[in-house]
CSV table of C-alpha atoms in Angstrom, one decimal:
chain,number,residue,atom,x,y,z
A,593,UNK,CA,26.6,10.3,-11.7
A,594,UNK,CA,23.8,12.5,-10.4
A,595,UNK,CA,24.5,15.0,-7.6
A,596,UNK,CA,22.2,15.0,-4.7
A,597,UNK,CA,21.8,18.1,-2.7
A,598,UNK,CA,21.3,18.5,1.1
A,599,UNK,CA,17.5,19.0,0.8
A,600,UNK,CA,17.1,15.8,-1.3
A,601,UNK,CA,19.2,13.9,1.3
A,602,UNK,CA,17.0,15.1,4.1
A,603,UNK,CA,13.8,14.2,2.2
A,604,UNK,CA,15.4,10.7,1.6
A,605,UNK,CA,14.9,9.8,5.3
A,606,UNK,CA,11.1,10.2,5.1
A,607,UNK,CA,10.6,6.8,3.3
A,608,UNK,CA,12.2,5.2,6.4
A,609,UNK,CA,9.4,6.7,8.5
A,610,UNK,CA,6.9,5.4,6.0
A,611,UNK,CA,8.3,1.9,6.4
A,612,UNK,CA,8.2,2.0,10.2
A,613,UNK,CA,4.6,3.3,10.3
A,614,UNK,CA,3.6,0.7,7.7
A,615,UNK,CA,5.1,-2.2,9.7
A,616,UNK,CA,3.4,-1.1,12.9
A,617,UNK,CA,0.1,-0.2,11.4
A,618,UNK,CA,-0.4,-3.1,8.9
A,619,UNK,CA,0.8,-5.7,11.4
A,620,UNK,CA,-1.6,-4.4,14.0
A,621,UNK,CA,-4.5,-4.3,11.5
A,622,UNK,CA,-3.8,-7.9,10.4
A,623,UNK,CA,-3.7,-9.2,14.0
A,624,UNK,CA,-6.9,-7.4,15.0
A,625,UNK,CA,-8.8,-8.3,11.8
A,626,UNK,CA,-7.9,-12.0,12.0
A,627,UNK,CA,-7.7,-12.7,15.8
A,628,UNK,CA,-10.4,-10.6,17.2
A,629,UNK,CA,-13.9,-12.1,17.3
A,630,UNK,CA,-15.4,-8.6,16.7
A,631,UNK,CA,-13.8,-8.4,13.2
A,632,UNK,CA,-12.8,-11.9,11.9
A,633,UNK,CA,-16.4,-12.8,11.0
A,634,UNK,CA,-16.8,-9.7,8.7
A,635,UNK,CA,-16.1,-10.4,5.0
A,636,UNK,CA,-14.7,-7.0,4.3
A,637,UNK,CA,-12.0,-7.5,7.0
A,638,UNK,CA,-10.7,-10.6,5.1
A,639,UNK,CA,-9.9,-8.3,2.2
A,640,UNK,CA,-8.4,-5.7,4.4
A,641,UNK,CA,-6.3,-8.4,6.1
A,642,UNK,CA,-4.7,-9.4,2.8
A,643,UNK,CA,-4.4,-5.7,1.9
A,644,UNK,CA,-2.4,-5.2,5.1
A,645,UNK,CA,0.0,-8.0,4.1
A,646,UNK,CA,0.6,-6.8,0.6
A,647,UNK,CA,0.8,-3.2,1.7
A,648,UNK,CA,3.6,-4.1,3.9
A,649,UNK,CA,5.4,-6.0,1.1
A,650,UNK,CA,4.9,-3.0,-1.2
A,651,UNK,CA,6.7,-0.6,1.1
A,652,UNK,CA,10.2,-1.8,0.8
A,653,UNK,CA,11.7,-1.5,-2.7
A,654,UNK,CA,10.8,2.1,-3.6
A,655,UNK,CA,11.2,3.4,-0.1
A,656,UNK,CA,14.5,1.8,0.5
A,657,UNK,CA,15.7,3.0,-2.9
A,658,UNK,CA,14.5,6.6,-2.2
A,659,UNK,CA,16.8,6.4,0.9
A,660,UNK,CA,19.7,4.4,-0.4
A,661,UNK,CA,20.3,6.0,-3.8
A,662,UNK,CA,20.7,9.7,-2.7
A,663,UNK,CA,22.9,8.7,0.2
A,664,UNK,CA,24.9,5.7,-1.1
A,665,UNK,CA,24.1,5.4,-4.8
A,666,UNK,CA,22.6,1.9,-4.3
A,667,UNK,CA,19.5,0.5,-6.0
A,668,UNK,CA,18.2,-2.8,-4.7
A,669,UNK,CA,17.1,-4.2,-8.0
A,670,UNK,CA,20.6,-3.5,-9.5
A,671,UNK,CA,22.6,-5.4,-6.9
A,672,UNK,CA,22.5,-8.7,-8.9
A,673,UNK,CA,20.4,-10.7,-11.3
A,674,UNK,CA,18.3,-12.2,-8.6
A,675,UNK,CA,17.4,-8.9,-7.0
A,676,UNK,CA,16.6,-7.6,-10.5
A,677,UNK,CA,14.0,-10.3,-11.0
A,678,UNK,CA,12.6,-10.8,-7.5
A,679,UNK,CA,12.6,-7.3,-6.1
A,680,UNK,CA,10.9,-5.7,-9.1
A,681,UNK,CA,8.4,-8.6,-9.3
A,682,UNK,CA,7.5,-8.3,-5.6
A,683,UNK,CA,7.0,-4.5,-5.9
A,684,UNK,CA,4.8,-4.6,-9.0
A,685,UNK,CA,2.8,-7.7,-7.9
A,686,UNK,CA,2.1,-6.4,-4.3
A,687,UNK,CA,0.9,-3.0,-5.6
A,688,UNK,CA,-1.5,-4.7,-8.1
A,689,UNK,CA,-2.9,-7.1,-5.5
A,690,UNK,CA,-3.5,-4.3,-3.0
A,691,UNK,CA,-5.4,-2.1,-5.4
A,692,UNK,CA,-7.6,-4.8,-6.8
A,693,UNK,CA,-8.4,-6.3,-3.4
A,694,UNK,CA,-9.6,-2.8,-2.3
A,695,UNK,CA,-11.8,-2.5,-5.3
A,696,UNK,CA,-13.3,-6.0,-4.6
A,697,UNK,CA,-13.9,-5.0,-1.0
A,698,UNK,CA,-16.2,-2.2,-2.2
A,699,UNK,CA,-18.2,-4.7,-4.2
A,700,UNK,CA,-18.3,-7.1,-1.3
A,701,UNK,CA,-19.5,-4.3,1.1
A,702,UNK,CA,-22.2,-3.1,-1.2
A,703,UNK,CA,-23.6,-6.7,-1.7
A,704,UNK,CA,-23.4,-7.3,2.0
A,705,UNK,CA,-25.5,-4.3,2.8
A,706,UNK,CA,-28.1,-5.0,0.1
A,707,UNK,CA,-28.3,-8.7,0.8
A,708,UNK,CA,-31.6,-9.8,2.2
A,709,UNK,CA,-32.6,-13.5,2.4
A,710,UNK,CA,-34.3,-14.4,-0.9
A,711,UNK,CA,-33.1,-11.3,-2.7
A,712,UNK,CA,-31.0,-11.1,-5.9
A,713,UNK,CA,-28.0,-9.8,-3.9
A,714,UNK,CA,-28.1,-12.8,-1.5
A,715,UNK,CA,-27.4,-15.1,-4.5
A,716,UNK,CA,-24.2,-13.3,-5.5
A,717,UNK,CA,-20.9,-14.9,-4.4
A,718,UNK,CA,-20.1,-12.1,-2.0
A,719,UNK,CA,-20.8,-11.1,1.6
A,720,UNK,CA,-19.4,-14.3,3.3
A,721,UNK,CA,-16.1,-15.2,4.9
A,722,UNK,CA,-15.7,-18.1,2.5
A,723,UNK,CA,-16.4,-16.0,-0.6
A,724,UNK,CA,-13.9,-13.3,0.6
A,725,UNK,CA,-11.1,-15.9,1.0
A,726,UNK,CA,-12.0,-17.3,-2.4
A,727,UNK,CA,-12.0,-13.9,-4.2
A,728,UNK,CA,-8.8,-12.9,-2.4
A,729,UNK,CA,-7.1,-16.2,-3.4
A,730,UNK,CA,-8.2,-15.8,-7.1
A,731,UNK,CA,-7.0,-12.2,-7.3
A,732,UNK,CA,-3.6,-13.2,-5.8
A,733,UNK,CA,-3.1,-16.2,-8.1
A,734,UNK,CA,-4.3,-14.3,-11.2
A,735,UNK,CA,-2.0,-11.3,-10.6
A,736,UNK,CA,0.9,-13.6,-9.7
A,737,UNK,CA,0.5,-15.3,-13.2
A,738,UNK,CA,0.0,-11.9,-14.8
A,739,UNK,CA,3.2,-10.5,-13.5
A,740,UNK,CA,5.4,-13.7,-13.6
A,741,UNK,CA,7.1,-12.5,-16.8
A,742,UNK,CA,9.1,-10.2,-14.6
A,743,UNK,CA,10.5,-13.2,-12.7
A,744,UNK,CA,11.3,-15.1,-15.9
A,745,UNK,CA,12.6,-12.4,-18.3
A,746,UNK,CA,13.7,-9.4,-16.4
A,747,UNK,CA,17.5,-8.8,-16.4
A,748,UNK,CA,18.1,-11.5,-19.0
A,749,UNK,CA,19.8,-9.0,-21.3
A,750,UNK,CA,22.5,-6.5,-20.4
A,751,UNK,CA,22.1,-3.3,-22.4
A,752,UNK,CA,25.1,-1.1,-23.3
A,753,UNK,CA,24.0,2.4,-24.1
A,754,UNK,CA,26.3,5.0,-25.7
A,755,UNK,CA,25.7,8.4,-24.2
A,756,UNK,CA,27.1,11.9,-24.6
A,757,UNK,CA,28.8,13.5,-21.7
A,758,UNK,CA,29.6,17.2,-21.5
A,759,UNK,CA,32.6,18.3,-19.5
A,760,UNK,CA,33.3,22.0,-18.8
A,761,UNK,CA,37.0,22.8,-18.7
A,762,UNK,CA,39.2,26.0,-18.9
A,763,UNK,CA,41.9,25.9,-21.6
A,764,UNK,CA,44.3,28.8,-21.8
A,765,UNK,CA,42.0,30.9,-19.7
A,766,UNK,CA,39.0,30.1,-21.9
A,767,UNK,CA,35.9,28.3,-20.7
A,768,UNK,CA,35.2,25.5,-23.1
A,769,UNK,CA,32.7,22.5,-23.3
A,770,UNK,CA,34.0,19.1,-24.4
A,771,UNK,CA,31.6,16.4,-25.6
A,772,UNK,CA,32.7,12.9,-25.0
A,773,UNK,CA,31.0,9.6,-25.8
A,774,UNK,CA,30.9,7.0,-23.1
A,775,UNK,CA,29.3,3.6,-22.6
A,776,UNK,CA,26.7,3.0,-19.8
A,777,UNK,CA,25.7,-0.5,-18.8
A,778,UNK,CA,22.0,-1.2,-17.8
A,779,UNK,CA,22.0,-4.6,-16.2
A,780,UNK,CA,18.3,-4.6,-15.2
A,781,UNK,CA,14.8,-4.0,-16.8
A,782,UNK,CA,15.8,-5.4,-20.2
A,783,UNK,CA,14.1,-8.5,-21.5
A,784,UNK,CA,15.9,-8.5,-24.9
A,785,UNK,CA,17.9,-6.0,-26.9
A,786,UNK,CA,14.7,-4.2,-28.0
A,787,UNK,CA,12.2,-5.0,-25.2
A,788,UNK,CA,12.5,-3.0,-21.9
A,789,UNK,CA,10.3,-3.4,-18.8
A,790,UNK,CA,9.9,0.3,-18.3
A,791,UNK,CA,8.3,2.6,-19.5
A,792,UNK,CA,5.9,0.0,-20.9
A,793,UNK,CA,5.3,-1.3,-17.4
A,794,UNK,CA,4.3,2.2,-16.3
A,795,UNK,CA,1.4,2.1,-18.7
A,796,UNK,CA,0.4,-1.4,-17.5
A,797,UNK,CA,0.7,-0.3,-13.9
A,798,UNK,CA,-1.6,2.7,-14.6
A,799,UNK,CA,-4.3,0.3,-16.0
A,800,UNK,CA,-4.0,-2.5,-13.5
A,801,UNK,CA,-3.1,-0.5,-10.4
A,802,UNK,CA,-5.3,2.6,-11.0
A,803,UNK,CA,-7.8,2.7,-13.9
A,804,UNK,CA,-9.5,-0.7,-13.3
A,805,UNK,CA,-9.6,-0.5,-9.5
A,806,UNK,CA,-10.6,3.1,-9.6
A,807,UNK,CA,-13.4,2.5,-11.9
A,808,UNK,CA,-14.8,-0.2,-9.7
A,809,UNK,CA,-14.2,1.9,-6.5
A,810,UNK,CA,-16.0,5.0,-8.0
A,811,UNK,CA,-19.0,2.9,-9.1
A,812,UNK,CA,-19.5,1.0,-5.9
A,813,UNK,CA,-18.5,3.8,-3.5
A,814,UNK,CA,-21.2,5.9,-5.2
A,815,UNK,CA,-23.7,3.1,-4.6
A,816,UNK,CA,-22.5,2.8,-1.0
A,817,UNK,CA,-22.9,6.5,-0.4
A,818,UNK,CA,-26.4,6.5,-1.8
A,819,UNK,CA,-27.4,3.5,0.2
A,820,UNK,CA,-26.0,5.0,3.4
A,821,UNK,CA,-27.9,8.3,2.8
A,822,UNK,CA,-31.1,6.3,2.2
A,823,UNK,CA,-30.5,4.3,5.5
A,824,UNK,CA,-30.0,7.6,7.3
A,825,UNK,CA,-33.4,8.8,6.2
A,826,UNK,CA,-35.0,5.5,7.3
A,827,UNK,CA,-33.5,5.9,10.8
A,828,UNK,CA,-36.1,8.6,11.5
A,829,UNK,CA,-39.0,6.2,11.1
A,830,UNK,CA,-37.4,3.2,13.0
A,831,UNK,CA,-38.3,2.6,16.6
A,832,UNK,CA,-36.8,-0.9,16.9
A,833,UNK,CA,-33.6,-0.3,18.9
A,834,UNK,CA,-32.0,-3.5,17.6
A,835,UNK,CA,-32.6,-2.5,14.0
A,836,UNK,CA,-31.2,1.0,14.6
A,837,UNK,CA,-28.1,-0.4,16.2
A,838,UNK,CA,-27.5,-2.8,13.2
A,839,UNK,CA,-27.8,0.1,10.7
A,840,UNK,CA,-25.4,2.2,12.6
A,841,UNK,CA,-22.8,-0.6,12.7
A,842,UNK,CA,-23.2,-1.1,9.0
A,843,UNK,CA,-22.9,2.7,8.4
A,844,UNK,CA,-19.7,2.9,10.5
A,845,UNK,CA,-17.9,0.2,8.6
A,846,UNK,CA,-19.1,1.5,5.3
A,847,UNK,CA,-17.8,5.0,6.0
A,848,UNK,CA,-14.4,3.5,6.9
A,849,UNK,CA,-14.2,1.5,3.7
A,850,UNK,CA,-15.2,4.6,1.6
A,851,UNK,CA,-12.5,6.6,3.4
A,852,UNK,CA,-9.8,4.0,2.7
A,853,UNK,CA,-10.6,3.7,-0.9
A,854,UNK,CA,-11.0,7.5,-1.4
A,855,UNK,CA,-7.5,7.9,0.2
A,856,UNK,CA,-6.2,5.4,-2.3
A,857,UNK,CA,-7.6,7.4,-5.2
A,858,UNK,CA,-6.3,10.7,-4.0
A,859,UNK,CA,-2.8,9.6,-2.9
A,860,UNK,CA,-1.8,7.2,-5.6
A,861,UNK,CA,-3.3,8.5,-8.9
A,862,UNK,CA,-1.2,11.6,-9.4
A,863,UNK,CA,2.1,9.7,-9.1
A,864,UNK,CA,1.0,6.9,-11.4
A,865,UNK,CA,-0.2,9.2,-14.1
A,866,UNK,CA,2.9,11.4,-14.1
A,867,UNK,CA,5.3,8.4,-14.2
A,868,UNK,CA,3.2,6.9,-17.0
A,869,UNK,CA,3.0,10.0,-19.3
A,870,UNK,CA,4.9,13.1,-18.0
A,871,UNK,CA,8.1,11.9,-16.4
A,872,UNK,CA,10.3,13.0,-19.3
A,873,UNK,CA,8.6,16.5,-19.2
A,874,UNK,CA,9.2,16.8,-15.5
A,875,UNK,CA,12.8,15.8,-15.9
A,876,UNK,CA,13.4,19.1,-17.7
A,877,UNK,CA,12.7,21.1,-14.6
A,878,UNK,CA,15.4,22.0,-12.1
A,879,UNK,CA,13.7,20.5,-9.0
A,880,UNK,CA,12.1,17.6,-10.9
A,881,UNK,CA,13.7,14.9,-8.7
A,882,UNK,CA,12.2,16.5,-5.5
A,883,UNK,CA,8.7,16.7,-7.1
A,884,UNK,CA,8.7,13.2,-8.5
A,885,UNK,CA,10.1,11.6,-5.3
A,886,UNK,CA,7.6,13.6,-3.2
A,887,UNK,CA,4.7,12.3,-5.3
A,888,UNK,CA,6.1,8.8,-5.0
A,889,UNK,CA,6.4,9.1,-1.3
A,890,UNK,CA,2.8,10.3,-1.0
A,891,UNK,CA,1.6,7.3,-3.0
A,892,UNK,CA,3.6,4.9,-0.8
A,893,UNK,CA,2.5,6.6,2.3
A,894,UNK,CA,-1.1,5.4,1.6
A,895,UNK,CA,0.2,1.8,2.0
A,896,UNK,CA,1.1,2.5,5.6
A,897,UNK,CA,-2.0,4.4,6.7
A,898,UNK,CA,-4.8,1.8,6.9
A,899,UNK,CA,-4.5,1.5,10.7
A,900,UNK,CA,-4.7,5.3,11.2
A,901,UNK,CA,-7.5,5.5,8.7
A,902,UNK,CA,-9.5,2.9,10.5
A,903,UNK,CA,-8.7,4.5,13.9
A,904,UNK,CA,-10.2,7.8,12.7
A,905,UNK,CA,-13.2,6.6,10.8
A,906,UNK,CA,-14.3,3.3,12.4
A,907,UNK,CA,-15.8,3.7,15.9
A,908,UNK,CA,-15.7,0.0,16.7
A,909,UNK,CA,-12.0,-0.3,15.6
A,910,UNK,CA,-11.1,2.8,17.7
A,911,UNK,CA,-12.9,1.4,20.8
A,912,UNK,CA,-11.2,-1.9,20.4
A,913,UNK,CA,-7.7,-0.3,20.2
A,914,UNK,CA,-8.4,2.0,23.2
A,915,UNK,CA,-10.0,-0.6,25.5
A,916,UNK,CA,-7.9,-3.7,24.9
A,917,UNK,CA,-4.5,-2.2,25.9
A,918,UNK,CA,-6.1,-0.8,29.1
A,919,UNK,CA,-7.7,-4.2,29.8
A,920,UNK,CA,-4.3,-5.9,29.1
A,921,UNK,CA,-2.6,-3.5,31.5
A,922,UNK,CA,-5.3,-4.1,34.2
A,923,UNK,CA,-4.8,-7.8,33.8
A,924,UNK,CA,-1.1,-7.5,34.4
A,925,UNK,CA,-1.7,-5.3,37.5
A,926,UNK,CA,-4.2,-7.8,38.9
A,927,UNK,CA,-1.7,-10.6,38.4
A,928,UNK,CA,0.9,-8.5,40.2
A,929,UNK,CA,-1.5,-7.8,43.1
A,930,UNK,CA,-2.2,-11.5,43.3
A,931,UNK,CA,1.5,-12.4,43.5
A,932,UNK,CA,2.1,-9.7,46.1
A,933,UNK,CA,-0.9,-11.0,48.2
A,934,UNK,CA,0.4,-14.6,47.9
A,935,UNK,CA,3.9,-13.5,48.8
A,936,UNK,CA,2.7,-11.6,51.9
A,937,UNK,CA,0.6,-14.6,53.0
A,938,UNK,CA,3.6,-16.9,52.7
A,939,UNK,CA,5.7,-14.4,54.7
A,940,UNK,CA,3.1,-14.4,57.4
A,941,UNK,CA,3.0,-18.2,57.5
A,942,UNK,CA,6.8,-18.3,57.8
A,943,UNK,CA,6.8,-15.8,60.7
């Protein structure tokens, strides 16, 4: 059994904060993107709506485990056979969906900006609400089928491993080390006696969660940046106020999308690479657990920051979030004033 020190137990409470922030931010984003008339007709917001859902789902297993194991020695996926299959599947599936939807959002945004009636881009299956729903549905179905092997095979075999255990004892005043063999049961992550889910899944995760989405993001984010810079130059020669306003709106949303995908690249890539190739090397260091858990926490923090990213980078989103609560408050106050007025009138009539 591993010993967890005070600093590790203190750090273990941070994932709970990540879950709370994610639940608030992602739920708010989904409601705004789907219910507000200002956002629900934008194809990119369809992708972000699904991202908000799967980001929320992705928060639970690793974050709860990072809290539960150091404090109570509990791991969700090892509670029973159902949790072994379902919890691991949901975790992997939701992360893959989120990453690939973000990459498709970049493609959709670029095509939307370049799409002019009659042009090549206007004939591509992007840039509309319908196409966004179709692409999102296809990605979700494909990745569900891609990861369904976890639901079917994971935890079907219980592996018994024989390990060495070193005990330090004092015999007749002499400090000695005794080596004992003991059996350790692994009741999750084994498909058969020879096939284990991890670390093979770490490599798959690196490809599906990082390499493929990152490649698409880098290509289309570069194209978006170049297009935005060219549009900025064209602003100097435009006198039509309506055209200027349209370009500025497109630019604000594009900057927000670039910011979200850039945050994904920076926050998630280090953790995925280290867990795929260097985890055993890190385990040799004294404070390896703290480093690995910190990198993992940073990666999962991304999945709770879409709301805050939009708030900082998207002027339209920020104005909506600021104005609507105020309007809602004013509406309540008006209703209260009306009630007071009605009540006072009734009182006068009674008198």
